[in-house]
Structures are given as structure tokens and as C-alpha cells.
JSON list of C-alpha atoms in Angstrom, two decimals:
[
{"chain": "A", "resi": 1, "resn": "UNK", "atom": "CA", "xyz": [-29.44, 23.32, 12.62]},
{"chain": "A", "resi": 2, "resn": "UNK", "atom": "CA", "xyz": [-28.80, 19.56, 12.71]},
{"chain": "A", "resi": 3, "resn": "UNK", "atom": "CA", "xyz": [-32.08, 19.12, 10.77]},
{"chain": "A", "resi": 4, "resn": "UNK", "atom": "CA", "xyz": [-30.59, 21.29, 8.01]},
{"chain": "A", "resi": 5, "resn": "UNK", "atom": "CA", "xyz": [-27.45, 19.16, 7.99]},
{"chain": "A", "resi": 6, "resn": "UNK", "atom": "CA", "xyz": [-29.27, 15.85, 7.71]},
{"chain": "A", "resi": 7, "resn": "UNK", "atom": "CA", "xyz": [-32.10, 17.14, 5.55]},
{"chain": "A", "resi": 8, "resn": "UNK", "atom": "CA", "xyz": [-34.36, 14.93, 3.48]},
{"chain": "A", "resi": 9, "resn": "UNK", "atom": "CA", "xyz": [-32.30, 15.36, 0.29]},
{"chain": "A", "resi": 10, "resn": "UNK", "atom": "CA", "xyz": [-29.00, 14.45, 2.03]},
{"chain": "A", "resi": 11, "resn": "UNK", "atom": "CA", "xyz": [-30.58, 11.33, 3.49]},
{"chain": "A", "resi": 12, "resn": "UNK", "atom": "CA", "xyz": [-32.12, 10.45, 0.10]},
{"chain": "A", "resi": 13, "resn": "UNK", "atom": "CA", "xyz": [-28.72, 10.68, -1.60]},
{"chain": "A", "resi": 14, "resn": "UNK", "atom": "CA", "xyz": [-27.05, 8.72, 1.22]},
{"chain": "A", "resi": 15, "resn": "UNK", "atom": "CA", "xyz": [-29.56, 5.91, 0.84]},
{"chain": "A", "resi": 16, "resn": "UNK", "atom": "CA", "xyz": [-29.21, 5.67, -2.93]},
{"chain": "A", "resi": 17, "resn": "UNK", "atom": "CA", "xyz": [-25.54, 5.29, -3.83]},
{"chain": "A", "resi": 18, "resn": "UNK", "atom": "CA", "xyz": [-24.86, 3.99, -7.32]},
{"chain": "A", "resi": 19, "resn": "UNK", "atom": "CA", "xyz": [-21.74, 2.49, -8.89]},
{"chain": "A", "resi": 20, "resn": "UNK", "atom": "CA", "xyz": [-20.99, 0.42, -5.79]},
{"chain": "A", "resi": 21, "resn": "UNK", "atom": "CA", "xyz": [-18.27, -2.20, -6.06]},
{"chain": "A", "resi": 22, "resn": "UNK", "atom": "CA", "xyz": [-14.90, -2.30, -7.79]},
{"chain": "A", "resi": 23, "resn": "UNK", "atom": "CA", "xyz": [-13.71, -2.24, -11.40]},
{"chain": "A", "resi": 24, "resn": "UNK", "atom": "CA", "xyz": [-11.72, -5.24, -12.64]},
{"chain": "A", "resi": 25, "resn": "UNK", "atom": "CA", "xyz": [-9.06, -3.17, -14.43]},
{"chain": "A", "resi": 26, "resn": "UNK", "atom": "CA", "xyz": [-9.21, 0.48, -13.38]},
{"chain": "A", "resi": 27, "resn": "UNK", "atom": "CA", "xyz": [-6.82, 3.07, -14.78]},
{"chain": "A", "resi": 28, "resn": "UNK", "atom": "CA", "xyz": [-6.68, 4.71, -11.36]},
{"chain": "A", "resi": 29, "resn": "UNK", "atom": "CA", "xyz": [-7.62, 3.66, -7.84]},
{"chain": "A", "resi": 30, "resn": "UNK", "atom": "CA", "xyz": [-7.42, 5.64, -4.62]},
{"chain": "A", "resi": 31, "resn": "UNK", "atom": "CA", "xyz": [-8.68, 5.52, -1.06]},
{"chain": "A", "resi": 32, "resn": "UNK", "atom": "CA", "xyz": [-9.40, 8.52, 1.13]},
{"chain": "A", "resi": 33, "resn": "UNK", "atom": "CA", "xyz": [-9.81, 8.11, 4.88]},
{"chain": "A", "resi": 34, "resn": "UNK", "atom": "CA", "xyz": [-10.95, 10.52, 7.58]},
{"chain": "A", "resi": 35, "resn": "UNK", "atom": "CA", "xyz": [-9.06, 10.02, 10.84]},
{"chain": "A", "resi": 36, "resn": "UNK", "atom": "CA", "xyz": [-11.64, 12.14, 12.61]},
{"chain": "A", "resi": 37, "resn": "UNK", "atom": "CA", "xyz": [-14.66, 9.90, 11.97]},
{"chain": "A", "resi": 38, "resn": "UNK", "atom": "CA", "xyz": [-13.17, 6.75, 10.45]},
{"chain": "A", "resi": 39, "resn": "UNK", "atom": "CA", "xyz": [-15.00, 7.11, 7.15]},
{"chain": "A", "resi": 40, "resn": "UNK", "atom": "CA", "xyz": [-13.33, 5.61, 4.07]},
{"chain": "A", "resi": 41, "resn": "UNK", "atom": "CA", "xyz": [-14.08, 5.94, 0.36]},
{"chain": "A", "resi": 42, "resn": "UNK", "atom": "CA", "xyz": [-12.26, 3.91, -2.31]},
{"chain": "A", "resi": 43, "resn": "UNK", "atom": "CA", "xyz": [-12.78, 4.77, -5.97]},
{"chain": "A", "resi": 44, "resn": "UNK", "atom": "CA", "xyz": [-11.80, 3.06, -9.21]},
{"chain": "A", "resi": 45, "resn": "UNK", "atom": "CA", "xyz": [-12.05, 4.83, -12.53]},
{"chain": "A", "resi": 46, "resn": "UNK", "atom": "CA", "xyz": [-11.26, 4.43, -16.19]},
{"chain": "A", "resi": 47, "resn": "UNK", "atom": "CA", "xyz": [-10.29, 7.30, -18.48]},
{"chain": "A", "resi": 48, "resn": "UNK", "atom": "CA", "xyz": [-10.99, 7.28, -22.20]},
{"chain": "A", "resi": 49, "resn": "UNK", "atom": "CA", "xyz": [-9.91, 10.27, -24.28]},
{"chain": "A", "resi": 50, "resn": "UNK", "atom": "CA", "xyz": [-9.59, 12.37, -21.13]},
{"chain": "A", "resi": 51, "resn": "UNK", "atom": "CA", "xyz": [-13.08, 11.59, -19.83]},
{"chain": "A", "resi": 52, "resn": "UNK", "atom": "CA", "xyz": [-14.19, 9.24, -17.07]},
{"chain": "A", "resi": 53, "resn": "UNK", "atom": "CA", "xyz": [-15.65, 6.27, -18.94]},
{"chain": "A", "resi": 54, "resn": "UNK", "atom": "CA", "xyz": [-16.31, 3.97, -15.98]},
{"chain": "A", "resi": 55, "resn": "UNK", "atom": "CA", "xyz": [-16.46, 4.38, -12.22]},
{"chain": "A", "resi": 56, "resn": "UNK", "atom": "CA", "xyz": [-16.97, 2.24, -9.13]},
{"chain": "A", "resi": 57, "resn": "UNK", "atom": "CA", "xyz": [-16.67, 2.89, -5.43]},
{"chain": "A", "resi": 58, "resn": "UNK", "atom": "CA", "xyz": [-16.72, 1.35, -1.98]},
{"chain": "A", "resi": 59, "resn": "UNK", "atom": "CA", "xyz": [-18.18, 3.70, 0.58]},
{"chain": "A", "resi": 60, "resn": "UNK", "atom": "CA", "xyz": [-17.86, 3.10, 4.31]},
{"chain": "A", "resi": 61, "resn": "UNK", "atom": "CA", "xyz": [-18.81, 6.50, 5.57]},
{"chain": "A", "resi": 62, "resn": "UNK", "atom": "CA", "xyz": [-21.28, 8.54, 7.56]},
{"chain": "A", "resi": 63, "resn": "UNK", "atom": "CA", "xyz": [-24.43, 9.92, 5.93]},
{"chain": "A", "resi": 64, "resn": "UNK", "atom": "CA", "xyz": [-22.58, 12.99, 4.62]},
{"chain": "A", "resi": 65, "resn": "UNK", "atom": "CA", "xyz": [-19.79, 10.92, 3.08]},
{"chain": "A", "resi": 66, "resn": "UNK", "atom": "CA", "xyz": [-22.41, 8.63, 1.58]},
{"chain": "A", "resi": 67, "resn": "UNK", "atom": "CA", "xyz": [-24.40, 11.57, 0.21]},
{"chain": "A", "resi": 68, "resn": "UNK", "atom": "CA", "xyz": [-21.42, 13.25, -1.46]},
{"chain": "A", "resi": 69, "resn": "UNK", "atom": "CA", "xyz": [-20.31, 9.87, -2.89]},
{"chain": "A", "resi": 70, "resn": "UNK", "atom": "CA", "xyz": [-23.82, 9.33, -4.23]},
{"chain": "A", "resi": 71, "resn": "UNK", "atom": "CA", "xyz": [-23.87, 12.77, -5.85]},
{"chain": "A", "resi": 72, "resn": "UNK", "atom": "CA", "xyz": [-20.47, 12.15, -7.42]},
{"chain": "A", "resi": 73, "resn": "UNK", "atom": "CA", "xyz": [-21.47, 8.75, -8.79]},
{"chain": "A", "resi": 74, "resn": "UNK", "atom": "CA", "xyz": [-24.58, 10.12, -10.50]},
{"chain": "A", "resi": 75, "resn": "UNK", "atom": "CA", "xyz": [-22.62, 12.42, -12.78]},
{"chain": "A", "resi": 76, "resn": "UNK", "atom": "CA", "xyz": [-18.93, 11.43, -12.90]},
{"chain": "A", "resi": 77, "resn": "UNK", "atom": "CA", "xyz": [-19.09, 9.26, -16.04]},
{"chain": "A", "resi": 78, "resn": "UNK", "atom": "CA", "xyz": [-18.43, 11.62, -18.93]},
{"chain": "A", "resi": 79, "resn": "UNK", "atom": "CA", "xyz": [-16.69, 14.25, -16.79]},
{"chain": "A", "resi": 80, "resn": "UNK", "atom": "CA", "xyz": [-13.18, 15.42, -17.63]},
{"chain": "A", "resi": 81, "resn": "UNK", "atom": "CA", "xyz": [-10.30, 15.45, -15.17]},
{"chain": "A", "resi": 82, "resn": "UNK", "atom": "CA", "xyz": [-10.27, 19.25, -15.33]},
{"chain": "A", "resi": 83, "resn": "UNK", "atom": "CA", "xyz": [-13.99, 19.41, -14.56]},
{"chain": "A", "resi": 84, "resn": "UNK", "atom": "CA", "xyz": [-13.56, 17.11, -11.56]},
{"chain": "A", "resi": 85, "resn": "UNK", "atom": "CA", "xyz": [-10.60, 19.07, -10.20]},
{"chain": "A", "resi": 86, "resn": "UNK", "atom": "CA", "xyz": [-12.58, 22.30, -10.55]},
{"chain": "A", "resi": 87, "resn": "UNK", "atom": "CA", "xyz": [-15.52, 20.62, -8.80]},
{"chain": "A", "resi": 88, "resn": "UNK", "atom": "CA", "xyz": [-13.31, 19.69, -5.84]},
{"chain": "A", "resi": 89, "resn": "UNK", "atom": "CA", "xyz": [-12.11, 23.29, -5.57]},
{"chain": "A", "resi": 90, "resn": "UNK", "atom": "CA", "xyz": [-15.66, 24.67, -5.83]},
{"chain": "A", "resi": 91, "resn": "UNK", "atom": "CA", "xyz": [-17.04, 22.34, -3.15]},
{"chain": "A", "resi": 92, "resn": "UNK", "atom": "CA", "xyz": [-14.07, 23.02, -0.87]},
{"chain": "A", "resi": 93, "resn": "UNK", "atom": "CA", "xyz": [-14.61, 26.78, -1.25]},
{"chain": "A", "resi": 94, "resn": "UNK", "atom": "CA", "xyz": [-18.34, 26.31, -0.67]},
{"chain": "A", "resi": 95, "resn": "UNK", "atom": "CA", "xyz": [-17.69, 24.51, 2.63]},
{"chain": "A", "resi": 96, "resn": "UNK", "atom": "CA", "xyz": [-14.65, 26.36, 3.93]},
{"chain": "A", "resi": 97, "resn": "UNK", "atom": "CA", "xyz": [-14.96, 29.88, 2.49]},
{"chain": "A", "resi": 98, "resn": "UNK", "atom": "CA", "xyz": [-18.68, 30.40, 1.93]},
{"chain": "A", "resi": 99, "resn": "UNK", "atom": "CA", "xyz": [-18.31, 30.12, -1.84]},
{"chain": "A", "resi": 100, "resn": "UNK", "atom": "CA", "xyz": [-21.09, 29.42, -4.29]},
{"chain": "A", "resi": 101, "resn": "UNK", "atom": "CA", "xyz": [-22.20, 25.83, -4.88]},
{"chain": "A", "resi": 102, "resn": "UNK", "atom": "CA", "xyz": [-21.36, 24.03, -8.13]},
{"chain": "A", "resi": 103, "resn": "UNK", "atom": "CA", "xyz": [-23.52, 24.55, -11.18]},
{"chain": "A", "resi": 104, "resn": "UNK", "atom": "CA", "xyz": [-24.21, 22.34, -14.17]},
{"chain": "A", "resi": 105, "resn": "UNK", "atom": "CA", "xyz": [-24.12, 18.57, -13.98]},
{"chain": "A", "resi": 106, "resn": "UNK", "atom": "CA", "xyz": [-22.93, 18.63, -10.35]},
{"chain": "A", "resi": 107, "resn": "UNK", "atom": "CA", "xyz": [-25.49, 21.17, -9.09]},
{"chain": "A", "resi": 108, "resn": "UNK", "atom": "CA", "xyz": [-26.86, 18.55, -6.65]},
{"chain": "A", "resi": 109, "resn": "UNK", "atom": "CA", "xyz": [-23.82, 19.36, -4.53]},
{"chain": "A", "resi": 110, "resn": "UNK", "atom": "CA", "xyz": [-25.72, 22.47, -3.39]},
{"chain": "A", "resi": 111, "resn": "UNK", "atom": "CA", "xyz": [-27.51, 20.23, -0.92]},
{"chain": "A", "resi": 112, "resn": "UNK", "atom": "CA", "xyz": [-24.19, 19.96, 0.96]},
{"chain": "A", "resi": 113, "resn": "UNK", "atom": "CA", "xyz": [-24.17, 23.69, 1.80]},
{"chain": "A", "resi": 114, "resn": "UNK", "atom": "CA", "xyz": [-25.45, 23.15, 5.37]},
{"chain": "A", "resi": 115, "resn": "UNK", "atom": "CA", "xyz": [-22.22, 21.23, 6.09]},
{"chain": "A", "resi": 116, "resn": "UNK", "atom": "CA", "xyz": [-20.41, 24.60, 5.95]},
{"chain": "A", "resi": 117, "resn": "UNK", "atom": "CA", "xyz": [-21.45, 25.33, 9.56]},
{"chain": "A", "resi": 118, "resn": "UNK", "atom": "CA", "xyz": [-20.09, 21.98, 10.81]},
{"chain": "A", "resi": 119, "resn": "UNK", "atom": "CA", "xyz": [-16.31, 22.03, 10.35]},
{"chain": "A", "resi": 120, "resn": "UNK", "atom": "CA", "xyz": [-15.90, 18.59, 11.90]},
{"chain": "A", "resi": 121, "resn": "UNK", "atom": "CA", "xyz": [-17.99, 17.17, 9.03]},
{"chain": "A", "resi": 122, "resn": "UNK", "atom": "CA", "xyz": [-15.96, 18.73, 6.20]},
{"chain": "A", "resi": 123, "resn": "UNK", "atom": "CA", "xyz": [-13.42, 15.88, 6.00]},
{"chain": "A", "resi": 124, "resn": "UNK", "atom": "CA", "xyz": [-15.99, 13.11, 5.56]},
{"chain": "A", "resi": 125, "resn": "UNK", "atom": "CA", "xyz": [-17.96, 15.18, 3.06]},
{"chain": "A", "resi": 126, "resn": "UNK", "atom": "CA", "xyz": [-14.84, 15.79, 0.94]},
{"chain": "A", "resi": 127, "resn": "UNK", "atom": "CA", "xyz": [-13.59, 12.17, 0.95]},
{"chain": "A", "resi": 128, "resn": "UNK", "atom": "CA", "xyz": [-15.05, 11.29, -2.44]},
{"chain": "A", "resi": 129, "resn": "UNK", "atom": "CA", "xyz": [-13.45, 14.39, -3.99]},
{"chain": "A", "resi": 130, "resn": "UNK", "atom": "CA", "xyz": [-10.06, 13.55, -2.50]},
{"chain": "A", "resi": 131, "resn": "UNK", "atom": "CA", "xyz": [-10.25, 9.94, -3.69]},
{"chain": "A", "resi": 132, "resn": "UNK", "atom": "CA", "xyz": [-11.37, 10.92, -7.20]},
{"chain": "A", "resi": 133, "resn": "UNK", "atom": "CA", "xyz": [-8.56, 13.43, -7.57]},
{"chain": "A", "resi": 134, "resn": "UNK", "atom": "CA", "xyz": [-5.94, 10.91, -6.40]},
{"chain": "A", "resi": 135, "resn": "UNK", "atom": "CA", "xyz": [-7.36, 8.23, -8.74]},
{"chain": "A", "resi": 136, "resn": "UNK", "atom": "CA", "xyz": [-7.23, 10.72, -11.63]},
{"chain": "A", "resi": 137, "resn": "UNK", "atom": "CA", "xyz": [-3.57, 11.43, -10.90]},
{"chain": "A", "resi": 138, "resn": "UNK", "atom": "CA", "xyz": [-2.78, 7.71, -10.97]},
{"chain": "A", "resi": 139, "resn": "UNK", "atom": "CA", "xyz": [-4.77, 7.19, -14.17]},
{"chain": "A", "resi": 140, "resn": "UNK", "atom": "CA", "xyz": [-3.02, 10.09, -15.90]},
{"chain": "A", "resi": 141, "resn": "UNK", "atom": "CA", "xyz": [0.36, 8.76, -14.79]},
{"chain": "A", "resi": 142, "resn": "UNK", "atom": "CA", "xyz": [-0.34, 5.39, -16.36]},
{"chain": "A", "resi": 143, "resn": "UNK", "atom": "CA", "xyz": [-2.42, 3.93, -13.57]},
{"chain": "A", "resi": 144, "resn": "UNK", "atom": "CA", "xyz": [-1.77, 0.78, -11.66]},
{"chain": "A", "resi": 145, "resn": "UNK", "atom": "CA", "xyz": [-0.25, -0.81, -14.79]},
{"chain": "A", "resi": 146, "resn": "UNK", "atom": "CA", "xyz": [2.59, 1.73, -14.69]},
{"chain": "A", "resi": 147, "resn": "UNK", "atom": "CA", "xyz": [3.04, 1.25, -10.96]},
{"chain": "A", "resi": 148, "resn": "UNK", "atom": "CA", "xyz": [3.26, -2.55, -11.37]},
{"chain": "A", "resi": 149, "resn": "UNK", "atom": "CA", "xyz": [5.70, -2.19, -14.27]},
{"chain": "A", "resi": 150, "resn": "UNK", "atom": "CA", "xyz": [8.00, 0.10, -12.28]},
{"chain": "A", "resi": 151, "resn": "UNK", "atom": "CA", "xyz": [7.80, -2.20, -9.26]},
{"chain": "A", "resi": 152, "resn": "UNK", "atom": "CA", "xyz": [8.84, -5.16, -11.42]},
{"chain": "A", "resi": 153, "resn": "UNK", "atom": "CA", "xyz": [11.83, -3.29, -12.90]}
]
């Protein structure tokens, strides 16, 4: 069963993470951390006309956190906030409730299905989704610029 969890595709995604680093002026930034394993994912994103127009991330996570971050990075640019929120719900249902895997541009997430049987691995696998959703909320609320302006007032 552990071979299913760390299958060749998961390890391939984990070893090939794109969009590494940070954006100079993101619209939204967020960090998600798993207390259970210590994994951390920080994401920066820019929104243009309701779509993610740029994305960067720092990933300090186990192979599953790396794999899900890699899958996210491959397809997030061009995605809408609604699409990304729906993706988070779909992946959460897939892991926790036996739901169907995502389809369309994020269909690679199907390779995370074996994680379903390993509840202790759910948190690290979902980190990228949690960070993206929090960064979207900040971007939609005016991002770090709004936070700095309200702090200065």
C-alpha cells in the first residue's frame, strides 16, 4: 500500500516543482503549515480580471506536499478563484469522503487518490490548496497593499 502512496507519478511530480520562489508584488500571499509533519507551503499570486495571472511558491514539505504543490503550479495560471475553490473542495472530498478526482486542467490530481487511505497524510497533501485559498481571499480583499494601508491608518 505504501508503494501506491509513493508511486512513480507522485515522485515525478514531487521532483519537478515549477514556479519556485516569491513574487515581488503579489496581490495575495499565504502560508499553510501542518503541525503534524512540519510541512509548510507559502504561495504568492497575482489576479488579473479574476484570473490568476502569476504564481510563485516556496515548498518545504514531504513528497506528498511537494507533489500536490507541483500539480497546482502546472495549471494555476489562468484559473479563476471559483475554479480553485471548487478544486479544493473536490480534492478534499476525494481524500476524506471517497469522492471523484478532479477533471479538466487539474486532472493530474487523480494521482493523489492513494492518499485517501492515509489520513495522517491528508494535511500535508492539502497544504497547497489551503495556502492558495487564503492567498485568493487576501487578493480579493485588496491584498497586502490594503493590509499595509489599514495598518498605517
